[in-house]
Amino acid sequence: MKHFISLVDLSAEEIWQVLNKAIALKEEWKAGGNKPILEGKVLAMVFQKPSLRTRVSFDVGMLHLGGHALYLSPNEIGLGGRESVPDVAHVLSGYVNGIMARTFSHDHMVQLAENAGVPVINGLSDFNHPCQAMGDFLTIIEHKGSFDGLKLTYVGDGNNVARSLMFVAAKLGVDFTVAAPAGYQIEEKYVATAQKFAAETGATLRFLEDPLQAVSGADVIYTDVWTSMGQEAETQKRLQVFPPYQINDALVSRAKPDVIVMHCLPAHRGEEITDAVADGPHSALFPQAENRLHAQKGILALLMAA
Ligand code: CP
Ligand code: NVA
């Protein structure tokens, strides 16, 4: 593994390597602290969009491992505007040991990786959110013990978060169902790629419109905002389309009695998820958010430790 920019590029073994490293570092941290395996190492964090979890968890993760993180806001760099993406990659590579980026365009992420002499980590692009998926599967394994026979159902927009979950599910052999309105399903070309992985692992991937049907028998229900960052002009249109896809008590009651509910956050409470569910007995939202830290420490350790 040289970079961590798309789960399409990772083998099941590499995904397990990240999860196992994350589990080990989390145990070590909870037992008293991590060894300074990134001592003297610096991570540049390039942000083109706002963030709470990604910014704080990468910063804190570097501190836990003995390194340092630098926050670079959209105002500083102007990726692809003030300065070309390859130039930014070359310049940063002379200063730091790793780059974590949150971009609008996934193409910019790829260009960063192609031109950087140091590892590049995707902290969210319009295509996917691979660090999120690692934290999510860590959370699922902690709550459910294993992925055997697991049914994961994503309800809502077929967006960057949904695509990442689909790729990991397909590669790890987890049954994955999406319930999304027509026009908001994951694009056919990405589904076709995931179906190839699923054919090798035996995962079943289903794409439905009916949320009630999709959550029936689910072990995990997952949702995300209806309007992602960068799509704000579509907010009103999406607010008309998505209400039947809200995660509320009625929908949760159709899943298994011990279902967990997940959301990458930030949540628009009252839209894609009710307060009753987000704060209720099935919610895994905050352990899930914490696990971003542990999952990303696994990624940082594998990419940046000597
Ligand atoms: N889930 C997530 O990536 O949150 P932030 O946008 O706050 O980083
Ligand atoms: N789909 C959301 C995820 C935010 C973490 C977005 O891209 O805005």
Coordinates of N, CA, C and O in Angstrom, one line a residue, residues 248-256:
N248 N -36.3 6.3 10.9 CA -37.1 6.6 12.1 C -37.5 5.2 12.8 O -37.1 4.2 12.3
D249 N -38.2 5.3 13.9 CA -38.5 4.1 14.7 C -39.3 3.1 13.9 O -39.0 1.9 14.0
A250 N -40.2 3.6 13.0 CA -41.0 2.6 12.2 C -40.1 1.8 11.3 O -40.2 0.6 11.1
L251 N -39.1 2.5 10.7 CA -38.2 1.8 9.7 C -37.3 0.8 10.5 O -37.1 -0.3 10.1
V252 N -36.7 1.3 11.6 CA -35.8 0.5 12.4 C -36.5 -0.8 12.9 O -35.9 -1.9 13.0
S253 N -37.8 -0.7 13.2 CA -38.6 -1.9 13.7 C -38.7 -3.0 12.7 O -39.0 -4.1 13.1
R254 N -38.4 -2.7 11.5 CA -38.5 -3.7 10.4 C -37.2 -4.5 10.3 O -37.1 -5.6 9.7
A255 N -36.1 -4.1 11.0 CA -34.8 -4.8 10.9 C -34.8 -5.8 12.0 O -35.7 -6.0 12.8
K256 N -33.6 -6.4 12.2 CA -33.4 -7.4 13.3 C -33.5 -6.6 14.6 O -33.2 -5.5 14.7

